[in-house]
């Protein structure tokens, strides 16, 4: 077998392996979609169907009506947008500072910031954060859902690493043309960093959209709950304990994340690939 033939076989084996892994990963989602369109009598059909025989929309209607899922989705969207906006803005500003300015203690400060990436803040800080929300009278408000999480070390780290890949000559040229630090950031760095900004948006949106523990602690009214809490309500409410309704609610909650990812997947992949590379 020639070298070219071995290379072709290697490519074929790799592609087939990736296809099989993809099918295995997508199969639970496909089965959930199928189950969401089945009537209560069809849900437990064995063997399970890959594709539904009928498209029964009653599960989606019941999922919306039983827990007012539309309101919960709005709450989750508001919370996610605010958190994403805050983390993106603060990530850009702090990442720019760490990448382009040298000040006393900057290396130590960045090292301490980097360490916090590995700390599950939502778990470690839940008690002091809750006490702080009580003191601010923010319990059961959007302030409590968003303010403690509008900045993150992950966003700062990703933006800093990406800014380091941009040649310093661009900044020197901008300075010669009379650009200020903020002018250079807004007019040059941000347009050049749209791939990484897209990645930061996707990562933070998925993180915020999947919040469960913190809303469960800080929100005590049904009208302010989030979609993830709504799914738990679907599973624990006796009147709606129907797997067709539960899977329909799950697909509804999952849809915005999938739509966002597929809309910006090229930016996301490019941003992650180029992170940490320096010319």
Coordinates of C-alpha atoms in Angstrom, one line a residue:
X1 CA 0.0 0.0 0.0
X2 CA 1.4 3.3 -1.1
X3 CA 1.8 6.3 1.2
X4 CA -1.1 8.1 -0.5
X5 CA -3.3 5.1 -0.1
X6 CA -2.5 4.8 3.6
X7 CA -3.3 8.5 4.0
X8 CA -6.7 8.0 2.2
X9 CA -7.5 5.1 4.4
X10 CA -6.6 7.1 7.5
X11 CA -8.9 9.9 6.4
X12 CA -11.8 7.5 5.7
X13 CA -11.4 5.8 9.0
X14 CA -11.3 9.2 10.8
X15 CA -14.4 10.5 9.0
X16 CA -16.4 7.3 9.6
X17 CA -15.4 7.4 13.3
X18 CA -16.5 11.0 13.6
X19 CA -19.8 10.2 11.9
X20 CA -20.5 7.3 14.3
X21 CA -19.7 9.5 17.3
X22 CA -21.9 12.3 16.0
X23 CA -24.8 9.8 15.5
X24 CA -24.4 8.5 19.0
X25 CA -24.4 12.0 20.5
X26 CA -27.4 13.2 18.5
X27 CA -29.5 10.0 19.0
X28 CA -30.8 11.1 22.4
X29 CA -31.9 14.5 21.0
X30 CA -33.6 12.8 18.0
X31 CA -35.4 10.4 20.3
X32 CA -36.5 13.3 22.5
X33 CA -37.9 15.2 19.5
X34 CA -39.7 12.0 18.4
X35 CA -41.2 11.5 21.9
X36 CA -42.3 15.1 22.1
X37 CA -44.6 14.6 19.0
X38 CA -46.1 11.3 20.2
X39 CA -49.4 10.9 22.1
X40 CA -49.3 9.6 25.7
X41 CA -50.2 6.0 24.4
X42 CA -47.3 6.1 21.9
X43 CA -44.6 7.4 24.2
X44 CA -43.7 4.0 25.7
X45 CA -43.9 2.1 22.4
X46 CA -41.1 -0.6 22.3
X47 CA -38.8 -0.5 20.5
X48 CA -38.7 3.3 20.4
X49 CA -39.2 5.0 17.1
X50 CA -36.5 7.1 15.5
X51 CA -39.2 9.2 13.7
X52 CA -42.7 9.8 14.9
X53 CA -45.7 8.3 13.0
X54 CA -47.8 11.4 13.7
X55 CA -47.0 15.0 14.7
X56 CA -49.1 15.5 17.9
X57 CA -48.7 19.1 19.0
X58 CA -50.6 18.7 22.2
X59 CA -47.5 18.1 24.2
X60 CA -46.1 21.5 23.2
X61 CA -49.4 23.2 24.0
X62 CA -49.6 21.5 27.4
X63 CA -45.9 22.3 28.2
X64 CA -46.6 26.0 27.6
X65 CA -49.9 26.1 29.5
X66 CA -49.1 23.9 32.5
X67 CA -46.3 26.0 33.9
X68 CA -46.6 29.2 31.8
X69 CA -43.4 28.3 30.0
X70 CA -43.5 31.4 27.8
X71 CA -43.1 33.7 30.8
X72 CA -40.2 31.6 32.1
X73 CA -38.5 31.7 28.7
X74 CA -38.8 35.5 28.8
X75 CA -37.2 35.7 32.3
X76 CA -34.4 33.4 31.1
X77 CA -33.8 35.4 28.0
X78 CA -33.7 38.7 29.9
X79 CA -31.3 37.2 32.5
X80 CA -29.1 35.7 29.8
X81 CA -28.9 38.8 27.6
X82 CA -27.9 41.0 30.6
X83 CA -25.2 38.5 31.8
X84 CA -23.8 38.0 28.3
X85 CA -23.6 41.8 27.6
X86 CA -21.9 42.4 31.0
X87 CA -19.4 39.6 30.6
X88 CA -18.6 40.5 27.0
X89 CA -18.1 44.2 27.8
X90 CA -16.0 43.6 31.0
X91 CA -14.1 40.8 29.3
X92 CA -13.1 43.1 26.4
X93 CA -12.1 45.9 28.7
X94 CA -10.2 43.8 31.2
X95 CA -8.6 41.6 28.5
X96 CA -7.4 44.7 26.7
X97 CA -5.9 46.1 29.9
X98 CA -4.0 42.9 30.6
X99 CA -2.8 42.4 27.0
X100 CA -1.8 46.0 26.2
X101 CA -0.8 47.7 29.5
X102 CA 2.1 46.7 31.7
X103 CA 1.6 47.9 35.3
X104 CA 3.0 46.8 38.7
X105 CA 1.5 43.5 39.8
X106 CA -0.3 42.8 36.5
X107 CA 1.2 39.3 36.2
X108 CA 0.2 38.4 39.7
X109 CA -3.2 39.9 39.3
X110 CA -3.8 38.0 36.1
X111 CA -2.6 34.8 37.8
X112 CA -5.1 35.2 40.6
X113 CA -7.8 35.9 38.1
X114 CA -6.9 32.8 36.2
X115 CA -7.1 30.7 39.3
X116 CA -10.7 31.7 39.8
X117 CA -11.7 30.0 36.5
X118 CA -11.4 26.7 38.4
X119 CA -13.5 27.8 41.3
X120 CA -17.3 26.9 41.1
X121 CA -18.4 30.4 42.2
X122 CA -22.1 29.5 42.1
X123 CA -21.4 26.8 44.7
X124 CA -18.7 28.4 46.9
X125 CA -20.3 31.9 47.0
X126 CA -23.9 30.9 47.2
X127 CA -24.4 31.7 50.9
X128 CA -22.6 35.1 51.0
X129 CA -24.2 36.1 47.7
X130 CA -27.6 35.3 49.0
X131 CA -27.0 37.3 52.2
X132 CA -25.8 40.2 50.0
X133 CA -29.0 40.0 47.9
X134 CA -31.1 40.1 51.1
X135 CA -29.3 43.1 52.3
X136 CA -29.8 44.9 49.0
X137 CA -33.4 43.8 48.9
X138 CA -32.8 42.2 45.5
X139 CA -34.3 38.8 46.3
X140 CA -36.8 37.8 43.6
X141 CA -35.7 40.4 41.1
X142 CA -33.6 40.5 37.9
X143 CA -30.9 42.3 39.8
X144 CA -30.3 39.2 41.9
X145 CA -30.3 37.0 38.8
X146 CA -27.8 39.1 36.8
X147 CA -25.5 41.4 38.8
X148 CA -23.4 38.8 40.6
X149 CA -22.5 37.2 37.3
X150 CA -22.0 40.1 34.8
X151 CA -18.2 39.6 34.9
X152 CA -16.1 36.4 34.6
X153 CA -12.5 35.4 34.5
X154 CA -13.1 33.1 31.5
X155 CA -14.2 36.0 29.3
X156 CA -11.2 38.1 30.4
X157 CA -8.8 35.2 29.8
X158 CA -10.2 34.5 26.3
X159 CA -10.1 38.1 25.2
X160 CA -6.6 38.7 26.6
X161 CA -5.3 35.7 24.8
X162 CA -6.9 36.8 21.5
X163 CA -5.6 40.4 21.9
X164 CA -2.1 39.0 22.3
X165 CA -2.3 37.5 18.8
X166 CA -2.8 40.9 17.2
X167 CA 0.5 42.5 16.2
X168 CA 1.7 45.4 18.3
X169 CA 2.6 47.3 15.1
X170 CA -1.1 48.0 14.7
X171 CA -1.2 49.8 18.0
X172 CA 1.9 51.8 17.2
X173 CA 0.4 52.8 13.8
X174 CA -2.8 53.9 15.5
X175 CA -0.8 55.9 18.1
X176 CA 1.1 57.7 15.3
X177 CA -2.3 58.6 13.7
X178 CA -3.4 60.1 17.0
X179 CA -5.7 57.3 18.3
X180 CA -6.3 57.1 22.0
X181 CA -6.3 53.8 23.9
X182 CA -10.1 53.6 23.7
X183 CA -10.1 54.7 20.1
X184 CA -7.6 51.9 19.2
X185 CA -9.8 49.4 21.1
X186 CA -13.1 50.4 19.6
X187 CA -12.0 51.1 16.0
X188 CA -9.3 48.5 15.5
X189 CA -9.2 45.8 18.1
X190 CA -12.9 45.0 18.4
X191 CA -13.5 44.7 14.7
X192 CA -10.5 42.4 14.4
X193 CA -11.8 40.3 17.3
X194 CA -15.3 39.5 16.2
X195 CA -14.5 35.8 16.1
X196 CA -13.5 35.7 19.7
X197 CA -16.3 38.0 20.8
X198 CA -18.7 35.6 19.1
X199 CA -17.2 32.7 21.0
X200 CA -17.5 34.6 24.3
X201 CA -21.1 35.3 23.6
X202 CA -21.9 31.7 22.8
X203 CA -20.1 30.3 25.9
X204 CA -21.6 32.9 28.3
X205 CA -25.1 32.5 26.8
X206 CA -25.1 28.7 27.3
X207 CA -23.7 29.3 30.8
X208 CA -26.4 31.8 31.7
X209 CA -29.3 29.9 30.0
X210 CA -28.6 26.8 32.0
X211 CA -28.6 28.5 35.4
X212 CA -30.4 26.3 37.9
X213 CA -29.1 26.4 41.4
X214 CA -28.9 30.2 41.8
X215 CA -32.4 31.0 40.5
X216 CA -33.7 28.2 42.7
X217 CA -32.2 29.9 45.8
X218 CA -32.8 33.6 45.0
X219 CA -36.2 33.4 43.3
X220 CA -39.4 32.5 45.3
X221 CA -42.2 33.4 43.0
X222 CA -43.4 31.4 40.0
X223 CA -43.6 34.4 37.7
X224 CA -39.9 35.1 38.1
X225 CA -38.6 31.6 37.7
X226 CA -36.4 30.6 34.8
X227 CA -36.9 27.9 32.2
X228 CA -34.6 25.4 33.8
X229 CA -36.7 25.6 37.0
X230 CA -39.7 25.2 34.7
X231 CA -38.4 21.9 33.4
X232 CA -38.1 20.6 37.0
X233 CA -41.6 21.8 37.7
X234 CA -42.8 19.8 34.6
X235 CA -41.2 16.6 36.0
X236 CA -42.5 17.0 39.6
X237 CA -46.0 18.2 38.9
X238 CA -48.3 15.2 39.1
X239 CA -50.9 16.6 36.7
X240 CA -48.3 16.9 33.9
X241 CA -46.1 13.9 34.6
X242 CA -46.1 12.9 31.0
X243 CA -42.9 12.2 29.2
X244 CA -44.2 13.6 26.0
X245 CA -44.9 16.9 27.7
X246 CA -41.5 16.8 29.5
X247 CA -39.6 16.2 26.3
X248 CA -41.6 18.9 24.5
X249 CA -40.6 21.4 27.3
X250 CA -37.0 20.2 27.1
X251 CA -36.9 20.8 23.3
X252 CA -38.4 24.2 23.7
X253 CA -35.8 25.2 26.3
X254 CA -33.0 23.7 24.2
X255 CA -34.0 25.4 21.0
X256 CA -32.6 28.9 21.6
X257 CA -29.2 27.6 22.5
X258 CA -29.0 25.4 19.3
X259 CA -30.2 28.3 17.2
X260 CA -27.6 30.7 18.6
X261 CA -24.8 28.1 18.2
X262 CA -25.7 27.3 14.6
X263 CA -26.0 31.0 13.8
X264 CA -22.5 31.8 14.9
X265 CA -20.8 28.4 14.8
X266 CA -18.2 29.7 12.3
X267 CA -17.2 32.6 14.6
X268 CA -17.1 30.2 17.6
X269 CA -14.8 27.7 15.9
X270 CA -12.5 30.3 14.5
X271 CA -12.3 32.1 17.8
X272 CA -11.5 29.0 19.8
X273 CA -8.9 27.7 17.2
X274 CA -7.0 31.0 17.2
X275 CA -7.0 31.5 21.0
X276 CA -3.5 31.5 22.4
X277 CA -1.7 31.7 19.0
X278 CA 0.7 34.5 18.8
X279 CA 2.5 35.8 15.7

